[in-house]
């Protein structure tokens, strides 16, 4: 009887020790080190302080508004691209898809002499279809996303130029500024809001809304669990019932939605669109996501991190101008930020694993 009692006490002590270890694993420091965006936040603070001292006008409200606008034009696309990368894939057609979206809206409205909102709606459907096409081909063929989206990139680049020259006779679309519905569409996609005497572009609100929505999906929904599972190990995810194909198609359609929003902003900001725009921007979106903590291999990252990465991009691109430096050095600073952020993220992950 005494031996049984001693054994019970021993088990209780062991159980209490295990419980204590579990409590320690949820400490604030451990949670902080495990956040994928920690490295990008540290980098953003450093870059902000650097330009605050190096550029005289950087801290002016109007200058910060310009930085936020530059960040938002990248961030709107960086958010869905980050989700796609967390899911283990990436999209090389994202940049030209923005231009495709704008061209479809413009040419459909102009040629059909329709309300511009009709063109906007048609553009949404076609752009989402392009995203679904990428996800479907990827899932059915099991080809790498590099090959699939590179093919889409080339096709869209050719179609953008070919259709624009065939329909409009030039490499740019006709202006639609005098068409019905343009003022309201401009207000939704390209207007300027004045707060405290400072002008802010509406794309900043679009950007923040997408960050909030994507964060909620990743952290609070079953779909978010699916995205992380698919990016971590899609075969294991499929084995436990995760709809891998639907998840990946949905992620590519999310990128298409971001491209549609960005494309409408491009169109309604300038009234017309050049067919060759957007080439190369897909790399900027990927860089912003990687700086924000996303891994090329998938399964790791956050929407907030992509926003910080886009903000870093905006600060650097405009900070160089405010500091009156030669803008030819911008790509150098961008590459340096990418390497430093990647190294810092790797260090943070190692620290997080060491504290487990």
Coordinates of C-alpha atoms in Angstrom, one line a residue:
X1 CA 0.0 0.0 0.0
X2 CA 2.8 2.4 0.9
X3 CA 4.7 1.5 -2.3
X4 CA 1.6 2.3 -4.4
X5 CA 1.2 5.6 -2.6
X6 CA 4.9 6.6 -3.3
X7 CA 4.5 5.7 -7.0
X8 CA 1.4 7.8 -7.2
X9 CA 3.2 10.8 -5.7
X10 CA 6.1 10.3 -8.1
X11 CA 3.8 10.3 -11.1
X12 CA 2.1 13.5 -9.8
X13 CA 5.5 15.2 -9.4
X14 CA 6.4 14.2 -13.0
X15 CA 3.1 15.4 -14.3
X16 CA 3.5 18.7 -12.6
X17 CA 7.0 19.1 -14.1
X18 CA 5.7 18.5 -17.5
X19 CA 2.9 21.0 -17.0
X20 CA 5.5 23.5 -15.8
X21 CA 7.6 22.9 -19.0
X22 CA 4.5 23.6 -21.1
X23 CA 3.9 26.8 -19.2
X24 CA 7.5 27.9 -19.9
X25 CA 7.0 27.2 -23.6
X26 CA 4.4 29.9 -23.9
X27 CA 6.5 32.7 -22.4
X28 CA 6.5 36.1 -24.0
X29 CA 10.1 35.9 -25.1
X30 CA 9.6 32.5 -26.8
X31 CA 6.5 33.7 -28.6
X32 CA 8.3 36.9 -29.8
X33 CA 11.2 34.9 -31.1
X34 CA 8.9 32.6 -33.0
X35 CA 7.2 35.4 -34.9
X36 CA 8.2 35.3 -38.6
X37 CA 8.0 39.1 -39.0
X38 CA 10.4 39.8 -36.0
X39 CA 13.5 40.2 -38.3
X40 CA 11.7 42.5 -40.7
X41 CA 10.4 44.7 -37.9
X42 CA 13.9 45.1 -36.5
X43 CA 15.1 46.0 -40.0
X44 CA 12.3 48.4 -40.5
X45 CA 13.1 50.3 -37.3
X46 CA 16.8 50.5 -38.3
X47 CA 16.0 51.8 -41.8
X48 CA 13.5 54.3 -40.4
X49 CA 16.0 55.7 -37.9
X50 CA 18.7 55.8 -40.6
X51 CA 16.7 57.9 -43.0
X52 CA 15.3 60.0 -40.2
X53 CA 18.9 61.2 -39.6
X54 CA 20.2 61.0 -43.2
X55 CA 17.3 62.7 -45.0
X56 CA 16.2 66.2 -43.8
X57 CA 12.6 66.0 -44.9
X58 CA 12.0 62.3 -44.2
X59 CA 10.0 62.9 -41.0
X60 CA 7.6 65.4 -42.5
X61 CA 4.0 64.2 -42.6
X62 CA 3.8 64.7 -46.4
X63 CA 7.0 62.6 -46.8
X64 CA 5.6 59.8 -44.7
X65 CA 2.4 59.9 -46.7
X66 CA 4.5 59.4 -49.9
X67 CA 6.4 56.5 -48.2
X68 CA 3.1 54.9 -47.3
X69 CA 1.7 55.3 -50.8
X70 CA 4.8 53.7 -52.3
X71 CA 4.6 50.9 -49.7
X72 CA 0.9 50.3 -50.4
X73 CA 1.3 49.8 -54.2
X74 CA 3.7 47.0 -53.3
X75 CA 1.9 45.8 -50.2
X76 CA -1.4 45.2 -51.9
X77 CA 0.3 42.5 -54.0
X78 CA 2.8 41.4 -51.3
X79 CA 0.0 40.2 -49.0
X80 CA -1.5 37.5 -51.3
X81 CA 2.0 36.6 -52.6
X82 CA 3.0 36.0 -49.0
X83 CA 0.0 33.7 -48.5
X84 CA 0.9 31.8 -51.6
X85 CA 4.5 31.4 -50.5
X86 CA 3.4 30.2 -47.1
X87 CA 1.4 27.6 -49.1
X88 CA 4.7 26.5 -50.7
X89 CA 4.3 28.2 -54.1
X90 CA 5.1 31.5 -55.9
X91 CA 3.8 33.3 -58.9
X92 CA 6.0 34.8 -61.6
X93 CA 3.0 36.2 -63.5
X94 CA 1.8 38.5 -60.7
X95 CA 3.4 41.6 -62.1
X96 CA 2.1 41.4 -65.7
X97 CA -1.3 40.3 -64.3
X98 CA -1.7 43.7 -62.8
X99 CA -1.3 45.3 -66.2
X100 CA -3.6 42.6 -67.8
X101 CA -6.3 43.5 -65.3
X102 CA -6.0 47.2 -66.1
X103 CA -6.0 46.6 -69.9
X104 CA -9.1 44.4 -69.8
X105 CA -11.0 47.1 -67.9
X106 CA -9.9 49.9 -70.1
X107 CA -10.4 48.2 -73.5
X108 CA -13.7 46.5 -72.7
X109 CA -15.2 49.7 -71.4
X110 CA -13.9 51.8 -74.4
X111 CA -14.7 49.3 -77.2
X112 CA -18.2 48.4 -75.8
X113 CA -18.9 52.1 -74.9
X114 CA -20.1 50.8 -71.6
X115 CA -20.1 52.2 -68.1
X116 CA -16.5 51.7 -66.8
X117 CA -17.9 49.6 -64.0
X118 CA -18.9 47.0 -66.5
X119 CA -15.2 46.8 -67.6
X120 CA -14.1 46.6 -64.0
X121 CA -16.5 43.7 -63.4
X122 CA -15.3 41.8 -66.5
X123 CA -11.7 42.4 -65.5
X124 CA -12.4 40.9 -62.1
X125 CA -13.9 37.7 -63.6
X126 CA -11.1 37.3 -66.2
X127 CA -8.3 38.0 -63.7
X128 CA -9.7 35.5 -61.2
X129 CA -9.9 33.0 -64.0
X130 CA -6.2 33.5 -64.7
X131 CA -5.4 32.8 -61.1
X132 CA -7.6 29.7 -61.1
X133 CA -5.9 28.6 -64.3
X134 CA -2.5 28.8 -62.6
X135 CA -3.7 26.8 -59.6
X136 CA -5.5 24.2 -61.7
X137 CA -2.6 23.6 -64.1
X138 CA -0.2 23.4 -61.1
X139 CA -2.4 20.9 -59.3
X140 CA -3.2 18.7 -62.3
X141 CA 0.3 18.5 -63.8
X142 CA 2.4 18.6 -60.6
X143 CA 4.8 20.8 -62.4
X144 CA 6.9 23.3 -60.3
X145 CA 5.2 26.6 -59.9
X146 CA 8.2 28.3 -61.4
X147 CA 7.4 26.6 -64.8
X148 CA 3.7 27.0 -64.7
X149 CA 3.7 30.7 -63.8
X150 CA 6.7 31.5 -66.0
X151 CA 4.5 30.2 -68.9
X152 CA 1.6 32.3 -67.8
X153 CA 4.0 35.3 -67.5
X154 CA 5.1 34.9 -71.0
X155 CA 1.6 34.4 -72.4
X156 CA 0.2 37.4 -70.6
X157 CA 3.2 39.6 -71.7
X158 CA 2.5 38.7 -75.3
X159 CA -1.3 39.1 -75.0
X160 CA -1.0 42.5 -73.3
X161 CA 1.1 43.8 -76.2
X162 CA -0.7 41.9 -79.0
X163 CA -4.3 42.7 -78.0
X164 CA -3.5 46.4 -77.2
X165 CA -1.9 47.0 -80.6
X166 CA -4.6 45.0 -82.4
X167 CA -7.5 46.8 -80.8
X168 CA -6.1 50.3 -80.2
X169 CA -3.3 50.4 -82.8
X170 CA -0.7 51.5 -80.3
X171 CA 1.0 50.1 -77.2
X172 CA -1.3 52.1 -74.8
X173 CA -5.0 52.2 -74.3
X174 CA -7.3 55.2 -75.1
X175 CA -8.2 57.4 -72.2
X176 CA -11.5 56.6 -70.5
X177 CA -11.6 59.7 -68.3
X178 CA -14.7 61.1 -70.0
X179 CA -16.7 57.8 -69.8
X180 CA -19.7 57.2 -67.5
X181 CA -18.8 55.8 -64.1
X182 CA -15.2 57.0 -64.2
X183 CA -15.6 59.5 -61.3
X184 CA -17.0 56.8 -58.9
X185 CA -14.4 54.2 -60.0
X186 CA -11.6 56.8 -59.5
X187 CA -13.0 57.5 -56.0
X188 CA -12.9 53.8 -55.1
X189 CA -9.5 52.9 -56.5
X190 CA -7.4 56.0 -56.9
X191 CA -8.8 58.8 -54.8
X192 CA -6.9 60.9 -52.2
X193 CA -8.1 61.4 -48.6
X194 CA -7.1 64.4 -46.6
X195 CA -6.5 63.9 -42.9
X196 CA -5.1 66.7 -40.8
X197 CA -4.1 68.6 -43.8
X198 CA -2.1 65.7 -45.2
X199 CA -3.1 63.8 -48.4
X200 CA -3.2 60.0 -48.3
X201 CA -3.9 57.7 -51.2
X202 CA -6.8 55.3 -50.8
X203 CA -4.5 52.4 -51.7
X204 CA -3.2 52.7 -48.1
X205 CA -6.7 51.7 -46.9
X206 CA -6.9 48.8 -49.4
X207 CA -3.5 47.6 -48.2
X208 CA -4.4 47.7 -44.5
X209 CA -7.7 46.0 -45.2
X210 CA -6.0 43.2 -47.0
X211 CA -3.4 42.8 -44.2
X212 CA -6.2 42.5 -41.6
X213 CA -8.2 40.1 -43.7
X214 CA -5.2 37.9 -44.5
X215 CA -4.1 37.8 -40.9
X216 CA -7.5 36.8 -39.8
X217 CA -7.6 34.0 -42.4
X218 CA -4.2 32.7 -41.4
X219 CA -4.6 32.9 -37.6
X220 CA -8.4 32.4 -37.0
X221 CA -9.8 30.1 -39.7
X222 CA -9.5 26.5 -40.8
X223 CA -8.3 27.7 -44.2
X224 CA -5.3 29.3 -42.5
X225 CA -4.4 25.9 -41.0
X226 CA -4.7 24.4 -44.4
X227 CA -2.3 27.0 -46.0
X228 CA 0.4 26.3 -43.4
X229 CA -0.2 22.5 -43.7
X230 CA 0.1 22.5 -47.5
X231 CA 3.2 24.7 -47.4
X232 CA 4.8 22.5 -44.7
X233 CA 4.2 19.1 -46.3
X234 CA 1.5 18.8 -48.9
X235 CA 1.5 15.0 -48.9
X236 CA 1.1 14.8 -45.2
X237 CA -1.6 17.5 -45.4
X238 CA -3.5 15.5 -48.1
X239 CA -3.2 12.3 -45.9
X240 CA -5.1 14.0 -43.1
X241 CA -7.9 15.4 -45.3
X242 CA -6.7 18.8 -46.2
X243 CA -8.1 19.9 -49.7
X244 CA -4.7 20.6 -51.2
X245 CA -5.9 21.3 -54.7
X246 CA -8.7 23.7 -53.6
X247 CA -6.3 25.5 -51.2
X248 CA -3.7 26.1 -53.9
X249 CA -6.3 27.3 -56.5
X250 CA -7.7 29.6 -53.8
X251 CA -4.3 31.0 -53.1
X252 CA -3.6 31.7 -56.8
X253 CA -7.0 33.4 -57.0
X254 CA -6.1 35.5 -54.0
X255 CA -3.0 36.7 -56.0
X256 CA -5.3 37.5 -58.9
X257 CA -7.6 39.5 -56.6
X258 CA -4.6 41.6 -55.5
X259 CA -3.6 42.1 -59.1
X260 CA -7.1 43.2 -60.0
X261 CA -7.1 45.9 -57.2
X262 CA -3.7 47.1 -58.2
X263 CA -4.6 47.1 -61.9
X264 CA -7.7 49.2 -61.3
X265 CA -5.6 51.7 -59.3
X266 CA -3.2 51.9 -62.2
X267 CA -5.9 52.5 -64.7
X268 CA -8.0 55.1 -62.7
X269 CA -4.9 57.0 -61.6
X270 CA -3.6 57.7 -65.1
X271 CA -6.8 57.1 -67.4
X272 CA -4.7 55.0 -69.7
X273 CA -2.4 52.0 -69.5
X274 CA 0.9 51.1 -71.2
X275 CA 0.9 47.4 -72.3
X276 CA 4.5 46.8 -71.3
X277 CA 4.1 47.8 -67.6
X278 CA 4.4 45.4 -64.7
X279 CA 7.3 43.3 -66.1
X280 CA 9.7 42.6 -63.2
X281 CA 7.4 43.7 -60.4
X282 CA 6.7 40.1 -59.5
X283 CA 10.2 39.9 -58.1
X284 CA 9.6 43.0 -55.9
X285 CA 6.4 41.4 -54.5
X286 CA 8.4 38.2 -53.7
X287 CA 11.2 40.2 -52.1
X288 CA 8.8 42.0 -49.9
X289 CA 7.3 38.7 -48.7
X290 CA 10.7 37.2 -48.1
X291 CA 12.0 40.2 -46.2
X292 CA 8.8 39.9 -44.1
X293 CA 9.7 36.4 -43.0
X294 CA 8.3 34.1 -45.7
X295 CA 10.3 31.0 -46.7
X296 CA 10.8 30.0 -50.3
X297 CA 10.2 26.4 -49.1
X298 CA 6.8 27.3 -47.6
X299 CA 5.1 26.7 -44.3
X300 CA 6.4 29.9 -42.6
X301 CA 5.5 33.6 -42.7
X302 CA 2.7 36.1 -42.0
X303 CA 0.7 38.8 -43.7
X304 CA 2.0 41.4 -41.2
X305 CA 5.5 40.5 -42.2
X306 CA 4.7 41.1 -45.9
X307 CA 3.4 44.5 -44.9
X308 CA 6.6 45.3 -43.0
X309 CA 8.6 44.2 -46.0
X310 CA 6.6 46.4 -48.3
X311 CA 7.1 49.3 -45.9
X312 CA 10.8 48.7 -45.9
X313 CA 10.7 48.9 -49.7
X314 CA 8.8 52.1 -49.6
X315 CA 11.1 53.7 -47.1
X316 CA 14.2 52.8 -49.1
X317 CA 12.8 53.9 -52.5
X318 CA 11.7 57.3 -51.2
X319 CA 14.3 57.7 -48.5
X320 CA 17.0 57.7 -51.1
X321 CA 15.2 60.5 -53.0
X322 CA 14.7 62.6 -49.8
X323 CA 18.4 62.1 -49.0
X324 CA 19.2 63.4 -52.5
X325 CA 21.3 60.3 -53.3
X326 CA 21.8 58.8 -56.7
X327 CA 18.7 56.6 -57.3
X328 CA 20.9 54.2 -59.3
X329 CA 22.0 52.7 -56.0
X330 CA 18.4 51.7 -55.1
X331 CA 18.7 48.1 -56.4
X332 CA 21.9 47.7 -54.4
X333 CA 20.2 48.7 -51.2
X334 CA 17.2 46.5 -52.0
X335 CA 19.5 43.5 -52.5
X336 CA 21.3 44.2 -49.3
X337 CA 18.0 44.5 -47.4
X338 CA 17.0 41.1 -48.8
X339 CA 20.2 39.4 -47.7
X340 CA 20.3 41.0 -44.3
X341 CA 16.6 40.3 -43.6
X342 CA 17.0 36.6 -44.7
X343 CA 20.0 36.2 -42.4
X344 CA 18.3 37.9 -39.5
X345 CA 15.2 35.7 -40.0
X346 CA 17.4 32.6 -40.0
X347 CA 19.0 33.7 -36.8
X348 CA 15.7 34.4 -35.2
X349 CA 14.4 30.9 -36.1
X350 CA 17.5 29.3 -34.7
X351 CA 17.1 31.3 -31.4
X352 CA 13.4 30.2 -31.3
X353 CA 14.3 26.6 -31.8
X354 CA 17.1 26.8 -29.1
X355 CA 14.7 28.1 -26.5
X356 CA 12.2 25.2 -27.0

